[in-house]
Amino acid sequence: MKILVTGGAGFIGSNFIRLILEKYPDYEVVNLDKLTYAGNLDNLKDIESDERYSFVKADIGDAGAVDKAMSGIDAVINFAAESHVDRSIGGPADFIMTDVFGTYVLLEAARRHEVGRYIQISTDEVYGSIAEGSFTEADRLEPSSPYSASKAGGDMQVMAYHTTYGLPTIITRSSNNFGPYQYPEKIFPLFITNALEGKKLPLYGSGKNVRDWIYVTDNCEGIDTVLHRGEIGGIYNIGGGNERDNLTITGLILEALGKREDMIERVPDRLGHDFRYSIDCSRARALGWTPAHTFEEGVRATVDWYVNNRWWWEKIKSGEFARYYREQYGK
Ligand code: NAD
Ligand code: DAU
């Protein structure tokens, strides 16, 4: 199989490419990525010389580049997105251009090239917040942030292309991923690296908001399962089944690093902050997929990775990230 991975220089996409090349010796992967602030070829250093792997620097909204890259492709997996909720609150335009318009450009090319599978990597955030119980794939979409609204817009385009043109699409909606190579704007890598640098950990609002955490390679295995065994036209929730509030996450990180709770700094809440995400993953589990890591194993592996890979995150934190953080916190 020859797979086009878009957004493969980001967090989940790079972990996915590594998994596919390890698992399937006869597969080829083309990685198309714009290399935004979140795209980083350091994430793929260990596989960049693999002859089954190639890289194209391009925007998924660039129809010409996408058309060229799609030639001879059996399956497309679209990870490319603007992915950070706080940045979407500061400026939604890039989110709409990539997550909605870019998805449309990919769908058009996939249709023209008659690809065998188009997988859209979406998020549990499209359902919105839920006080009790868990969302199934049949639930209505009620996104709260410009980010989740743009992801929902992408999902809607994908569903329309399946219904209208018979494009063989599948959507995955995963919960919060954590693990190696995550850009340090997200809570896990931000709090781990801040603690290692002796900086405060900015906890939003009450700290009681709940997310369901999945170790990144478990999500990648879920996507691989859906790619090979998912039902065409289907939607699959992929979650870890590890619901924890942010204060608990913060405490676990500090404990793992042997740091004190006085490193926590209470800061104003995120606008429109969803209180709780929860998804029912029985559809994905019915395909034979199940997460391989317990939450505790995932936390240990994640903390250890950032402790042992300062070369990776120190470069990021002294670059674009420093400006972003100053704008957020004035320091
Ligand atoms: P990320 O921000 O780490 O990486 C995004 C990648 O997409 C980067 O390499 C970036 O350069 C690339 N990109 C952005 N705009 C592009 C464009 N216009 N053209 C080409 N490439 C572009 O994101 P991530 O955390 O790896 O998330 C990957 C996907 O998974 C996203 O679609 C996101 O919505 C979804 N998702 C993420 C999580 C999570 O917890 N991180 C959970 C559920 C779903
Ligand atoms: O649920 C899946 C989503 O998870 C993905 O679709 C998104 O791409 C991904 O960014 C993530 O979104 P969240 O907003 O849940 O992740 P984030 O790490 O930004 O925040 C997690 C929780 O931690 C959230 O309740 C806000 C809180 N938080 C976050 C940051 C960055 C803080 O308290 N302080 C912080 O500094």
Short mmCIF file of C-alpha atoms and ligand atoms in Angstrom, two decimals:
data_model
loop_
_atom_site.label_atom_id
_atom_site.label_comp_id
_atom_site.label_asym_id
_atom_site.label_seq_id
_atom_site.Cartn_x
_atom_site.Cartn_y
_atom_site.Cartn_z
CA MET A 1 0.00 0.00 0.00
CA LYS A 2 1.18 3.53 -0.75
CA ILE A 3 -0.20 5.95 1.84
CA LEU A 4 -0.38 9.73 1.71
CA VAL A 5 -0.14 11.07 5.26
CA THR A 6 -0.90 14.78 5.56
CA GLY A 7 0.37 16.61 8.65
CA GLY A 8 2.89 13.84 9.23
CA ALA A 9 5.46 16.22 10.71
CA GLY A 10 3.19 16.93 13.68
CA PHE A 11 2.69 15.02 16.92
CA ILE A 12 0.26 12.21 16.06
CA GLY A 13 1.13 12.05 12.34
CA SER A 14 4.84 11.43 13.02
CA ASN A 15 4.04 8.71 15.55
CA PHE A 16 1.69 7.16 12.98
CA ILE A 17 4.29 7.16 10.17
CA ARG A 18 6.82 5.49 12.49
CA LEU A 19 4.26 2.80 13.40
CA ILE A 20 3.31 2.07 9.78
CA LEU A 21 6.93 1.77 8.59
CA GLU A 22 7.75 -0.54 11.52
CA LYS A 23 4.67 -2.70 11.10
CA TYR A 24 4.42 -3.06 7.31
CA PRO A 25 7.78 -3.64 5.54
CA ASP A 26 6.19 -3.37 2.08
CA TYR A 27 4.25 -0.11 2.63
CA GLU A 28 5.35 3.30 1.33
CA VAL A 29 4.51 6.60 3.02
CA VAL A 30 4.43 10.05 1.43
CA ASN A 31 4.27 12.78 4.08
CA LEU A 32 2.77 16.08 2.89
CA ASP A 33 3.14 18.86 5.45
CA LYS A 34 3.21 22.63 5.34
CA LEU A 35 5.62 22.79 8.30
CA THR A 36 3.67 25.34 10.29
CA TYR A 37 4.96 26.24 13.75
CA ALA A 38 3.73 22.76 14.84
CA GLY A 39 5.38 20.83 12.00
CA ASN A 40 8.87 19.63 12.84
CA LEU A 41 11.08 17.33 10.79
CA ASP A 42 13.01 16.51 13.99
CA ASN A 43 9.97 14.33 14.82
CA LEU A 44 10.99 12.01 11.96
CA LYS A 45 14.79 12.11 12.22
CA ASP A 46 15.05 8.37 12.89
CA ILE A 47 13.18 7.41 9.72
CA GLU A 48 14.03 10.20 7.26
CA SER A 49 16.51 8.04 5.35
CA ASP A 50 14.14 5.06 5.02
CA GLU A 51 13.69 4.57 1.26
CA ARG A 52 9.98 3.80 1.76
CA TYR A 53 9.46 7.32 3.14
CA SER A 54 9.32 10.63 1.26
CA PHE A 55 8.47 14.19 2.23
CA VAL A 56 6.63 16.93 0.33
CA LYS A 57 6.51 20.44 1.80
CA ALA A 58 3.09 21.77 0.82
CA ASP A 59 -0.19 23.19 2.07
CA ILE A 60 -3.23 20.87 1.91
CA GLY A 61 -5.09 23.91 0.56
CA ASP A 62 -2.81 24.01 -2.50
CA ALA A 63 -4.83 22.05 -5.09
CA GLY A 64 -1.92 21.70 -7.54
CA ALA A 65 0.52 20.30 -4.97
CA VAL A 66 -2.12 17.99 -3.50
CA ASP A 67 -3.10 16.68 -6.93
CA LYS A 68 0.53 15.86 -7.73
CA ALA A 69 1.11 14.14 -4.38
CA MET A 70 -2.04 12.03 -4.73
CA SER A 71 -0.89 10.29 -7.90
CA GLY A 72 -0.54 6.51 -7.32
CA ILE A 73 -1.82 6.73 -3.73
CA ASP A 74 -3.99 3.91 -2.29
CA ALA A 75 -5.04 5.60 0.95
CA VAL A 76 -5.03 9.15 2.32
CA ILE A 77 -4.87 9.84 6.05
CA ASN A 78 -5.48 13.48 6.89
CA PHE A 79 -3.82 14.55 10.14
CA ALA A 80 -3.08 18.07 8.88
CA ALA A 81 -4.84 20.69 10.96
CA GLU A 82 -4.44 23.71 13.13
CA SER A 83 -4.88 21.83 16.39
CA HIS A 84 -4.63 24.14 19.41
CA VAL A 85 -7.83 25.46 21.01
CA ASP A 86 -6.18 28.51 22.63
CA ARG A 87 -4.69 29.65 19.31
CA SER A 88 -8.12 29.26 17.66
CA ILE A 89 -9.58 31.63 20.26
CA GLY A 90 -6.86 34.15 19.43
CA GLY A 91 -7.44 33.85 15.65
CA PRO A 92 -9.77 31.40 13.88
CA ALA A 93 -8.84 32.18 10.24
CA ASP A 94 -6.02 29.63 9.79
CA PHE A 95 -8.25 26.99 11.37
CA ILE A 96 -10.98 27.51 8.81
CA MET A 97 -8.50 27.60 5.93
CA THR A 98 -6.78 24.34 6.90
CA ASP A 99 -9.37 22.30 8.79
CA VAL A 100 -12.31 23.09 6.50
CA PHE A 101 -11.00 24.36 3.15
CA GLY A 102 -7.89 22.15 3.20
CA THR A 103 -10.05 19.10 3.88
CA TYR A 104 -12.21 20.01 0.89
CA VAL A 105 -9.13 20.24 -1.37
CA LEU A 106 -7.98 16.79 -0.23
CA LEU A 107 -11.44 15.30 -0.77
CA GLU A 108 -11.64 16.69 -4.30
CA ALA A 109 -8.24 15.22 -5.19
CA ALA A 110 -9.10 11.89 -3.56
CA ARG A 111 -12.24 11.74 -5.68
CA ARG A 112 -10.38 12.57 -8.89
CA HIS A 113 -7.69 9.99 -8.19
CA GLU A 114 -10.21 7.37 -7.01
CA VAL A 115 -8.22 6.54 -3.86
CA GLY A 116 -9.28 3.33 -2.10
CA ARG A 117 -9.60 4.90 1.36
CA TYR A 118 -9.78 8.44 2.74
CA ILE A 119 -9.38 8.61 6.53
CA GLN A 120 -10.14 11.90 8.29
CA ILE A 121 -8.52 12.31 11.70
CA SER A 122 -11.04 14.18 13.79
CA THR A 123 -11.59 14.77 17.48
CA ASP A 124 -13.98 14.11 20.35
CA GLU A 125 -14.23 17.90 20.69
CA VAL A 126 -16.73 18.03 17.78
CA TYR A 127 -19.42 16.63 20.10
CA GLY A 128 -18.88 19.39 22.66
CA SER A 129 -18.97 18.97 26.42
CA ILE A 130 -20.99 16.27 28.21
CA ALA A 131 -21.90 16.39 31.92
CA GLU A 132 -22.67 12.69 32.31
CA GLY A 133 -22.40 9.59 30.12
CA SER A 134 -20.45 9.31 26.85
CA PHE A 135 -21.00 10.37 23.25
CA THR A 136 -21.51 7.76 20.55
CA GLU A 137 -20.75 8.33 16.87
CA ALA A 138 -24.49 8.90 16.26
CA ASP A 139 -24.64 11.93 18.53
CA ARG A 140 -25.06 15.39 17.08
CA LEU A 141 -22.12 17.71 16.71
CA GLU A 142 -22.10 20.69 19.06
CA PRO A 143 -18.62 22.22 18.90
CA SER A 144 -17.75 25.07 21.27
CA SER A 145 -14.48 26.60 20.08
CA PRO A 146 -13.38 27.92 16.68
CA TYR A 147 -11.03 24.89 16.59
CA SER A 148 -13.72 22.28 17.22
CA ALA A 149 -16.14 24.09 14.90
CA SER A 150 -13.56 23.97 12.10
CA LYS A 151 -12.95 20.25 12.75
CA ALA A 152 -16.71 19.64 12.66
CA GLY A 153 -16.83 21.53 9.34
CA GLY A 154 -14.17 19.17 7.98
CA ASP A 155 -16.13 16.13 9.19
CA MET A 156 -19.28 17.41 7.49
CA GLN A 157 -17.42 17.76 4.18
CA VAL A 158 -16.12 14.21 4.52
CA MET A 159 -19.60 12.82 5.20
CA ALA A 160 -21.02 14.76 2.25
CA TYR A 161 -18.35 13.38 -0.11
CA HIS A 162 -19.22 9.86 0.97
CA THR A 163 -22.97 10.35 0.57
CA THR A 164 -22.85 12.39 -2.63
CA TYR A 165 -19.92 10.93 -4.55
CA GLY A 166 -19.47 7.55 -2.87
CA LEU A 167 -15.92 8.47 -1.80
CA PRO A 168 -14.70 5.63 0.48
CA THR A 169 -14.25 7.70 3.63
CA ILE A 170 -13.85 6.89 7.32
CA ILE A 171 -13.64 9.36 10.20
CA THR A 172 -11.86 8.75 13.51
CA ARG A 173 -12.61 10.93 16.54
CA SER A 174 -10.04 10.49 19.24
CA SER A 175 -9.75 11.81 22.75
CA ASN A 176 -6.75 13.76 24.13
CA ASN A 177 -3.47 12.20 23.04
CA PHE A 178 -0.26 12.40 25.08
CA GLY A 179 3.24 11.05 24.49
CA PRO A 180 6.53 11.82 22.70
CA TYR A 181 6.87 14.66 20.13
CA GLN A 182 3.85 16.71 21.29
CA TYR A 183 4.33 20.46 20.76
CA PRO A 184 4.81 22.06 24.19
CA GLU A 185 1.71 24.28 23.96
CA LYS A 186 -0.49 21.34 25.11
CA ILE A 187 -0.92 20.57 28.80
CA PHE A 188 1.25 17.43 29.14
CA PRO A 189 4.42 18.64 27.41
CA LEU A 190 3.95 22.23 28.64
CA PHE A 191 3.68 21.22 32.27
CA ILE A 192 6.47 18.62 32.11
CA THR A 193 8.93 20.96 30.39
CA ASN A 194 7.98 23.99 32.52
CA ALA A 195 8.56 21.90 35.64
CA LEU A 196 11.95 20.78 34.29
CA GLU A 197 12.85 24.45 33.63
CA GLY A 198 11.70 25.53 37.09
CA LYS A 199 8.82 27.57 35.62
CA LYS A 200 5.24 27.76 36.90
CA LEU A 201 2.50 25.45 35.59
CA PRO A 202 -0.43 27.67 34.43
CA LEU A 203 -3.59 25.82 35.43
CA TYR A 204 -6.79 27.23 33.94
CA GLY A 205 -9.81 28.08 36.11
CA SER A 206 -10.90 25.50 38.66
CA GLY A 207 -8.60 22.75 37.35
CA LYS A 208 -11.64 20.48 37.46
CA ASN A 209 -12.18 20.16 33.67
CA VAL A 210 -12.05 16.53 32.57
CA ARG A 211 -10.38 15.02 29.51
CA ASP A 212 -10.11 11.37 28.43
CA TRP A 213 -6.42 10.57 27.84
CA ILE A 214 -5.01 8.13 25.28
CA TYR A 215 -1.33 7.31 24.80
CA VAL A 216 -0.46 8.41 21.26
CA THR A 217 0.64 5.02 19.88
CA ASP A 218 -2.64 3.50 21.07
CA ASN A 219 -4.50 6.03 18.93
CA CYS A 220 -2.16 5.25 16.01
CA GLU A 221 -2.94 1.53 16.39
CA GLY A 222 -6.64 2.43 16.39
CA ILE A 223 -6.24 4.43 13.17
CA ASP A 224 -4.34 1.52 11.61
CA THR A 225 -7.15 -0.86 12.63
CA VAL A 226 -9.76 1.42 11.07
CA LEU A 227 -7.65 1.86 7.91
CA HIS A 228 -7.54 -1.91 7.37
CA ARG A 229 -10.79 -3.12 8.90
CA GLY A 230 -13.11 -0.13 9.29
CA GLU A 231 -16.44 0.08 7.56
CA ILE A 232 -16.52 2.48 4.61
CA GLY A 233 -18.62 5.53 5.44
CA GLY A 234 -18.14 4.79 9.15
CA ILE A 235 -17.12 6.94 12.09
CA TYR A 236 -15.04 5.55 14.97
CA ASN A 237 -14.47 7.07 18.39
CA ILE A 238 -10.98 6.21 19.71
CA GLY A 239 -10.44 6.96 23.39
CA GLY A 240 -8.22 5.72 26.18
CA GLY A 241 -10.93 5.34 28.82
CA ASN A 242 -8.81 7.44 31.20
CA GLU A 243 -10.90 10.37 32.38
CA ARG A 244 -8.93 12.66 34.68
CA ASP A 245 -9.31 16.29 35.71
CA ASN A 246 -6.51 18.77 35.02
CA LEU A 247 -5.53 19.12 38.68
CA THR A 248 -5.01 15.36 38.85
CA ILE A 249 -2.87 15.43 35.68
CA THR A 250 -0.80 18.28 37.12
CA GLY A 251 -0.29 16.41 40.41
CA LEU A 252 0.84 13.25 38.58
CA ILE A 253 3.38 15.19 36.51
CA LEU A 254 4.81 16.94 39.56
CA GLU A 255 4.97 13.66 41.48
CA ALA A 256 6.71 11.85 38.60
CA LEU A 257 9.35 14.62 38.51
CA GLY A 258 9.69 14.88 42.28
CA LYS A 259 8.53 18.54 42.21
CA ARG A 260 6.32 20.45 44.66
CA GLU A 261 2.71 21.55 44.20
CA ASP A 262 3.66 25.20 44.74
CA MET A 263 4.84 25.20 41.11
CA ILE A 264 1.14 25.43 40.12
CA GLU A 265 -0.07 28.90 39.16
CA ARG A 266 -3.82 29.46 38.90
CA VAL A 267 -4.54 31.53 35.77
CA PRO A 268 -7.81 32.83 34.22
CA ASP A 269 -9.96 30.21 32.53
CA ARG A 270 -10.00 29.52 28.77
CA LEU A 271 -12.96 31.23 27.05
CA GLY A 272 -15.80 28.77 26.38
CA HIS A 273 -13.81 26.05 28.16
CA ASP A 274 -15.54 22.66 27.64
CA PHE A 275 -15.98 20.99 31.01
CA ARG A 276 -15.85 17.30 30.16
CA TYR A 277 -15.19 15.09 27.14
CA SER A 278 -16.22 11.45 27.11
CA ILE A 279 -16.68 9.04 24.21
CA ASP A 280 -18.05 5.51 23.83
CA CYS A 281 -15.48 3.48 21.88
CA SER A 282 -17.31 0.18 21.54
CA ARG A 283 -17.40 0.47 17.73
CA ALA A 284 -13.61 0.62 17.46
CA ARG A 285 -13.23 -2.10 20.07
CA ALA A 286 -15.57 -4.34 18.05
CA LEU A 287 -12.91 -4.26 15.29
CA GLY A 288 -10.49 -5.92 17.73
CA TRP A 289 -8.65 -2.72 18.78
CA THR A 290 -7.91 -1.96 22.40
CA PRO A 291 -5.39 0.44 24.01
CA ALA A 292 -2.15 -1.34 24.95
CA HIS A 293 -1.02 1.13 27.65
CA THR A 294 -2.52 1.79 31.05
CA PHE A 295 -2.72 5.48 31.93
CA GLU A 296 0.07 5.10 34.50
CA GLU A 297 2.39 3.44 31.93
CA GLY A 298 1.63 6.24 29.48
CA VAL A 299 2.41 8.97 32.02
CA ARG A 300 5.71 7.31 32.99
CA ALA A 301 6.75 6.84 29.33
CA THR A 302 5.79 10.43 28.49
CA VAL A 303 7.57 12.04 31.44
CA ASP A 304 10.68 9.91 30.78
CA TRP A 305 10.71 10.90 27.10
CA TYR A 306 10.71 14.65 27.82
CA VAL A 307 13.32 14.19 30.56
CA ASN A 308 15.58 12.32 28.11
CA ASN A 309 14.96 14.46 25.00
CA ARG A 310 15.71 18.02 26.02
CA TRP A 311 17.43 18.52 22.62
CA TRP A 312 13.97 18.18 21.03
CA TRP A 313 11.93 20.59 23.17
CA GLU A 314 14.56 23.16 24.19
CA LYS A 315 14.96 24.12 20.51
CA ILE A 316 11.19 24.62 20.20
CA LYS A 317 10.79 26.53 23.43
CA SER A 318 13.51 29.02 22.55
CA GLY A 319 11.99 29.61 19.09
CA GLU A 320 8.40 30.39 17.98
CA PHE A 321 6.99 29.07 21.23
CA ALA A 322 8.69 31.79 23.29
CA ARG A 323 6.77 34.51 21.42
CA TYR A 324 3.48 32.62 21.77
CA TYR A 325 3.99 32.09 25.50
CA ARG A 326 4.88 35.76 26.06
CA GLU A 327 1.66 36.80 24.32
CA GLN A 328 -0.34 34.39 26.49
CA TYR A 329 1.25 35.11 29.85
CA GLY A 330 3.33 38.25 29.40
CA LYS A 331 6.50 36.35 30.42
P1 NAD B 1 -0.07 19.05 15.50
O1 NAD B 1 -0.48 20.47 15.65
O2 NAD B 1 1.01 18.51 16.35
O3 NAD B 1 0.37 18.77 13.98
C1 NAD B 1 -0.34 19.28 12.89
C2 NAD B 1 0.53 19.09 11.65
O4 NAD B 1 -0.22 19.53 10.51
C3 NAD B 1 1.84 19.87 11.66
O5 NAD B 1 2.89 19.07 11.20
C4 NAD B 1 1.57 21.03 10.71
O6 NAD B 1 2.74 21.51 10.06
C5 NAD B 1 0.61 20.37 9.72
N1 NAD B 1 -0.24 21.35 9.03
C6 NAD B 1 -0.98 22.34 9.59
N2 NAD B 1 -1.61 23.03 8.62
C7 NAD B 1 -1.28 22.45 7.44
C8 NAD B 1 -1.64 22.69 6.10
N3 NAD B 1 -2.46 23.72 5.76
N4 NAD B 1 -1.13 21.89 5.13
C9 NAD B 1 -0.29 20.87 5.46
N5 NAD B 1 0.09 20.60 6.71
C10 NAD B 1 -0.41 21.38 7.70
O7 NAD B 1 -1.41 18.21 15.65
P2 NAD B 1 -1.65 16.77 16.31
O8 NAD B 1 -1.85 16.94 17.75
O9 NAD B 1 -0.65 15.83 15.79
O10 NAD B 1 -3.07 16.44 15.67
C11 NAD B 1 -3.17 15.75 14.43
C12 NAD B 1 -4.63 15.61 14.07
O11 NAD B 1 -5.31 14.90 15.10
C13 NAD B 1 -5.36 16.93 13.92
O12 NAD B 1 -6.25 16.82 12.85
C14 NAD B 1 -6.12 17.10 15.24
O13 NAD B 1 -7.30 17.84 15.05
C15 NAD B 1 -6.42 15.65 15.56
N6 NAD B 1 -6.57 15.33 17.00
C16 NAD B 1 -5.56 15.64 17.88
C17 NAD B 1 -5.69 15.25 19.22
C18 NAD B 1 -4.62 15.55 20.24
O14 NAD B 1 -4.84 15.28 21.43
N7 NAD B 1 -3.47 16.05 19.86
C19 NAD B 1 -6.82 14.56 19.64
C20 NAD B 1 -7.84 14.28 18.71
C21 NAD B 1 -7.68 14.65 17.39
O1 DAU B 2 -9.96 16.23 22.93
C1 DAU B 2 -9.10 16.18 21.83
C2 DAU B 2 -8.37 17.48 21.68
O2 DAU B 2 -7.38 17.52 22.71
C3 DAU B 2 -7.73 17.68 20.31
O3 DAU B 2 -8.73 17.73 19.33
C4 DAU B 2 -6.89 18.97 20.28
O4 DAU B 2 -6.21 19.06 19.04
C5 DAU B 2 -5.89 18.93 21.41
O5 DAU B 2 -5.18 20.15 21.45
C6 DAU B 2 -6.59 18.68 22.75
O6 DAU B 2 -7.40 19.82 23.12
P1 DAU B 2 -7.48 20.33 24.63
O7 DAU B 2 -7.89 21.75 24.61
O8 DAU B 2 -8.26 19.39 25.47
O9 DAU B 2 -5.92 20.17 25.04
P2 DAU B 2 -4.96 21.14 25.87
O10 DAU B 2 -3.72 20.37 26.15
O11 DAU B 2 -4.82 22.48 25.25
O12 DAU B 2 -5.76 21.33 27.23
C7 DAU B 2 -6.10 20.20 28.04
C8 DAU B 2 -6.79 20.72 29.30
O13 DAU B 2 -5.82 21.41 30.09
C9 DAU B 2 -7.90 21.72 29.01
O14 DAU B 2 -8.96 21.51 29.95
C10 DAU B 2 -7.25 23.07 29.26
C11 DAU B 2 -6.21 22.76 30.32
N1 DAU B 2 -4.97 23.59 30.26
C12 DAU B 2 -4.28 23.61 29.08
C13 DAU B 2 -3.14 24.37 28.95
C14 DAU B 2 -2.38 24.42 27.64
C15 DAU B 2 -4.51 24.28 31.37
O15 DAU B 2 -5.13 24.22 32.47
N2 DAU B 2 -3.38 25.03 31.25
C16 DAU B 2 -2.67 25.11 30.08
O16 DAU B 2 -1.64 25.82 30.05
#
